């Protein structure tokens, strides 16, 4: 790694043996945790009101928190187990493995409770593969997870052990086996052949059952990762009508036959831009909708946050879940924009009824891979495979400002903000603790007046910073 890159991430490494500061809350006092671009000592670090009041900003905002105005219950935050991530993990020494698992899933880390993994290969695999390669095996007798047992399942099992099995894992296919497709290959799109629809539906069930034999419980599944994207990597195309009909005529009945109707079925699993149209086509059909838990979405085609709200408004009895996002085009080591992109998405998505938020790869190497078609991306933790150094990106800490405080079972509450140059999200837990995340992406400080019932406090959010305010009502 270049010396300039090393300097860029100086101070962005977490010390996991530090005392877990957010267990130190005292009643009736605000505790404020800060991560700041221009202060490398501030990484989800506690700061006093006095410290945050030294340099008042010219920009002001009044934030009003409404604890009684409660909305959706949160399932949690998480990241994705891919063959690429697990292949890196497999080669690390035991201390580094433990650090990664603790950093993401531990009580001193980001407390992840959600995850995603792939059925068959994805672009972040070491190559194309399927769990059934025999085109004549319509009964799936040769279904095998042997490829996953090399590194993927062991990594998942380590995380499950850390969380005492309390991780909701969803599974998504990027492509059916090549022999089931119109193109005869897993890459470059193509469609599922009609004669294999029942076999493919049973394949999901076989995956769930096989994973459970390896002590990997599958909580939910999506029909298809990015069903409108013809990619150079593993991909398969479905129109909205095809997805609807596959659910109601094939997948739903197969889940019922295998006693798996308690697994959550997630539609779309693609960008926000046309999620309303997709949800409308599928969920307006009661024979398909009865099998569907909710709509999943990604961030790769613009923000379109209003579409998340629109899906909720049209189908309030169905859930919303963010299922993938990352910064494309390499590892972006040391970039502060990474964290801000994550926080902007999380705040806007959760303020629009999203119940869970899942990041893409947990770890990648110094190139942003491995990726079998060179589609390199960033991850919150980059592993320098030459030295085994773990490089903690701004995205790791920014996600932590949410995931360490807004825990499963907490509810999003309404917050009003008079200045749209900052972003605000508030939640409340069953101990009557209000957690409010405030992001300042500006190049100058912002003075905030925090108001909750009879509590008022004025403090400054430093430039290019994010804070979590912990406010114990009781």
Short mmCIF file of N, CA, C and O in Angstrom, two decimals, residues 39 54 185 187 214 245 361 373 444 452:
data_model
loop_
_atom_site.label_atom_id
_atom_site.label_comp_id
_atom_site.label_asym_id
_atom_site.label_seq_id
_atom_site.Cartn_x
_atom_site.Cartn_y
_atom_site.Cartn_z
N UNK A 39 -10.91 15.20 13.02
CA UNK A 39 -10.37 14.86 14.33
C UNK A 39 -10.28 13.34 14.41
O UNK A 39 -11.26 12.66 14.70
N UNK A 54 -17.68 24.81 21.96
CA UNK A 54 -16.57 25.77 21.88
C UNK A 54 -16.64 26.62 20.62
O UNK A 54 -16.41 27.82 20.66
N UNK A 185 -25.77 -19.79 -19.99
CA UNK A 185 -24.66 -19.33 -19.15
C UNK A 185 -25.20 -18.49 -18.00
O UNK A 185 -26.31 -17.95 -18.08
N UNK A 187 -23.66 -15.74 -16.65
CA UNK A 187 -23.40 -14.32 -16.84
C UNK A 187 -24.26 -13.74 -17.97
O UNK A 187 -24.91 -14.47 -18.71
N UNK A 214 -26.20 -27.28 8.03
CA UNK A 214 -24.87 -26.74 8.36
C UNK A 214 -24.97 -25.67 9.46
O UNK A 214 -24.05 -24.89 9.66
N UNK A 245 -45.73 -13.95 -11.26
CA UNK A 245 -46.25 -15.27 -11.60
C UNK A 245 -45.37 -16.39 -11.06
O UNK A 245 -45.87 -17.46 -10.67
N UNK A 361 -20.51 -6.36 0.78
CA UNK A 361 -19.44 -7.20 1.33
C UNK A 361 -18.94 -6.72 2.70
O UNK A 361 -18.66 -5.54 2.89
N UNK A 373 -15.19 -10.87 -12.25
CA UNK A 373 -15.24 -10.10 -13.50
C UNK A 373 -14.61 -8.71 -13.32
O UNK A 373 -14.80 -7.83 -14.15
N UNK A 444 -18.64 23.38 7.22
CA UNK A 444 -18.63 24.29 8.37
C UNK A 444 -19.48 23.71 9.48
O UNK A 444 -20.34 22.85 9.26
N UNK A 452 -36.49 17.93 23.27
CA UNK A 452 -37.31 16.73 23.50
C UNK A 452 -38.11 16.94 24.78
O UNK A 452 -37.55 16.99 25.87
#
